[in-house]
Structure formats: structure tokens, C-alpha cells
Coordinates of C-alpha atoms in Angstrom, one line a residue:
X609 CA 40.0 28.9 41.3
X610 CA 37.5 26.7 43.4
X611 CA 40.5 23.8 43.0
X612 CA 42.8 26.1 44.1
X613 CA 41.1 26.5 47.6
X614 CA 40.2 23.0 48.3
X615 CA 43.8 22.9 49.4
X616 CA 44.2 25.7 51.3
X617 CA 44.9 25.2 54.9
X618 CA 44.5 27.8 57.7
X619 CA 48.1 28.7 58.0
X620 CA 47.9 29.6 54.5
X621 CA 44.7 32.1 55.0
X622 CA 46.5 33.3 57.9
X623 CA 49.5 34.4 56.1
X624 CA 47.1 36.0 53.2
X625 CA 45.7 37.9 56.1
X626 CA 49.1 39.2 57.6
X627 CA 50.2 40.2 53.7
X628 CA 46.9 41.9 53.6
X629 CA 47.8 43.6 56.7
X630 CA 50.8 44.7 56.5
X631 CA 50.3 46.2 53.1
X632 CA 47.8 48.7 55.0
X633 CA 44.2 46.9 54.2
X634 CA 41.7 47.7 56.8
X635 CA 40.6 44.5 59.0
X636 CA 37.0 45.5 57.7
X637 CA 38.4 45.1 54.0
X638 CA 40.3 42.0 54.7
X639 CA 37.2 40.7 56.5
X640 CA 35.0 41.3 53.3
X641 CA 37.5 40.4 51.1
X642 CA 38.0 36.9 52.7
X643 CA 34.3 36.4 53.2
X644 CA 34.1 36.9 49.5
X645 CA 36.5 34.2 48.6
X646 CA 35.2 32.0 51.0
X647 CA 31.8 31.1 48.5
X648 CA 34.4 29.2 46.4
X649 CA 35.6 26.5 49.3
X650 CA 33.8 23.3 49.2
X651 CA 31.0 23.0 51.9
X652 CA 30.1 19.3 51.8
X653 CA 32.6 16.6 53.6
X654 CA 34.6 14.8 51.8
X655 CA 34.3 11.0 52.8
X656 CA 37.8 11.1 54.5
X657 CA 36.3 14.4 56.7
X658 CA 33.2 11.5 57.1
X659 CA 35.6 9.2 58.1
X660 CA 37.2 11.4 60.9
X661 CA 33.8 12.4 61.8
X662 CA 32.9 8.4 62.5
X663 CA 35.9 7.9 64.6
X664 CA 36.0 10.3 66.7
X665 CA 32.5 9.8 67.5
X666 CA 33.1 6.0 68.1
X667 CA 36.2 7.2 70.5
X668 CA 33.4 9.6 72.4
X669 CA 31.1 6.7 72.8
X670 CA 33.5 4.3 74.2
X671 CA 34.8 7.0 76.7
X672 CA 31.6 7.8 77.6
X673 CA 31.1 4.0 78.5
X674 CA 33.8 3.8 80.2
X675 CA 33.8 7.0 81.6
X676 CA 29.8 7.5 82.1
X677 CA 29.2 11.2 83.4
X678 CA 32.7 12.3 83.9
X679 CA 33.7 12.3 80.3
X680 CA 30.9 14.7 79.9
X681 CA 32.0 17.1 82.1
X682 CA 35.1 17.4 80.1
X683 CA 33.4 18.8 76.8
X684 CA 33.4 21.7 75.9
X685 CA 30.7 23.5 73.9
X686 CA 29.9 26.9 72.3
X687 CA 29.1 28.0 69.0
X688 CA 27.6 25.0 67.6
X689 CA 31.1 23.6 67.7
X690 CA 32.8 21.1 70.3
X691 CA 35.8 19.8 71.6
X692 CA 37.6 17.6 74.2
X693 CA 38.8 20.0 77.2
X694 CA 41.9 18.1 79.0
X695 CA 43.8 20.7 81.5
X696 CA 46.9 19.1 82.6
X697 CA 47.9 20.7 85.8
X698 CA 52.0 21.4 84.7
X699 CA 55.0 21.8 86.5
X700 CA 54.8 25.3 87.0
X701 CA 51.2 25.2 88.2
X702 CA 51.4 22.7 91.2
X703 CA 55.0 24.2 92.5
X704 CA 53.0 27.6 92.7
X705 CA 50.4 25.6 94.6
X706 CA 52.8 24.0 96.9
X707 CA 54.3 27.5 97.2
X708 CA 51.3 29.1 98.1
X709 CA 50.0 26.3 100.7
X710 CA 53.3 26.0 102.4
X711 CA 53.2 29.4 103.6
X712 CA 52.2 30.7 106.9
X713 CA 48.7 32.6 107.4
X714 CA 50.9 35.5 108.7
X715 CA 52.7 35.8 105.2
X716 CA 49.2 36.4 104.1
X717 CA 48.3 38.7 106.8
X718 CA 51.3 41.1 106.7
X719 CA 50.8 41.3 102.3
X720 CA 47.2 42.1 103.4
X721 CA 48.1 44.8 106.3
X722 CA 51.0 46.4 103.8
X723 CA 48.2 47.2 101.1
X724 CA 46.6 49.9 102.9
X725 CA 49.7 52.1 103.4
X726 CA 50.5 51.0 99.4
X727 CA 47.4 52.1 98.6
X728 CA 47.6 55.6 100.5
X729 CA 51.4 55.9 98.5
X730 CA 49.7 55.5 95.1
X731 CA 46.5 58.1 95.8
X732 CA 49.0 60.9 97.4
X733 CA 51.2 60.3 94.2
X734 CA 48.3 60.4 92.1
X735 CA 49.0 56.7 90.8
X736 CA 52.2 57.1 90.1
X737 CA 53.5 54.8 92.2
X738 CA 55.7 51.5 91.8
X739 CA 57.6 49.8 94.7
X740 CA 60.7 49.2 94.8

């Protein structure tokens, strides 16, 4: 069995989970269940696991000497685990932005005025109330 589950990926666990699920198992029993099997998965790193370990390391250093602090601010960490945060700004993200900036302070002003009758619509109609 302990064979069987050195090959088993996370997609794979996932989809035991969703079987478990939708067969009517309780997330408690799925949870216990799972923990159960997980005493038969190998613990120690293979030496291709040691091997992505040393590169990726390597890559860190040499960012962080070309980089110096700034890399750093881009790590994440939490949970004894740690990753490299990138936030691309997309397409979406910086035509909302342009949006928003392009618009006159009075376009603010009037949203901001409007609220207080919205909000007196929504108390008299005991919240429910949607604009139309």
C-alpha cells in the first residue's frame, strides 16, 4: 500500500475527497480518514525533491544578489512554509485604475451625497431595497 501512495499526487487525494463527499461522508470522517492514510506516505526527500530544493535556493540567492532587499519584500511566509509572491498588475486592474483616476472629484461627490437618501430608502423598506 505504502508503494501505492508514493505516487499519489494531490489531484488524486482531491478527487478521493470529492468521492468521499459526495457519497455523504462527514468532512470530520473524511478528515480522520485521510489523516489515517496519510502515516503510509513517505516523509523523507527523495534526492530529486533534494535536488529541487538546491535549485531553487541557488535561484533565491542569486536574486537576492541581484536584487538585495527588494527580492525580500516579495516573499511570502506563514506556516513554516514559503513562496515567491509576484502580483502582476493585469489588464483589467490598471483600466479600472485609469477609470477611476480619470474621473472628476464631483463624480465622487454626487455617489457620496446620493448614499444618504439610498440609505434612508433601504431603512424605511426594512432592507429590502435594490436600485434600479
Amino acid at each position: 500500500m505504502a508503494r501505492m501512495l508514493q505516487s499519489s499526487t494531490c489531484e488524486e487525494q482531491r478527487s478521493v475527497v470529492r468521492f468521499l463527499w459526495a457519497k455523504g461522508h462527514k468532512p470530520s470522517e473524511i478528515h480522520r480518514d485521510m489523516r489515517g492514510i496519510a502515516r503510509w506516505v513517505p516523509k523523507n526527500l527523495t534526492d530529486d525533491h533534494k535536488g529541487q530544493r538546491m535549485m531553487a535556493s541557488l535561484d533565491h540567492l542569486t536574486r537576492y544578489t541581484a536584487q538585495g532587499h527588494d527580492f525580500l519584500e516579495g516573499i511570502v511566509t506563514g506556516d513554516e512554509s514559503w513562496a515567491y509572491h509576484y502580483t502582476p498588475e493585469t489588464k483589467q486592474a490598471s483600466a479600472v485604475r485609469r477609470w477611476l483616476h480619470s474621473n472628476q472629484t464631483d463624480f465622487y461627490e454626487q455617489g457620496i451625497l446620493k448614499l444618504v437618501t439610498r440609505w434612508e430608502k433601504c431603512v424605511e423598506k426594512v432592507g429590502d431595497y435594490v436600485e434600479k
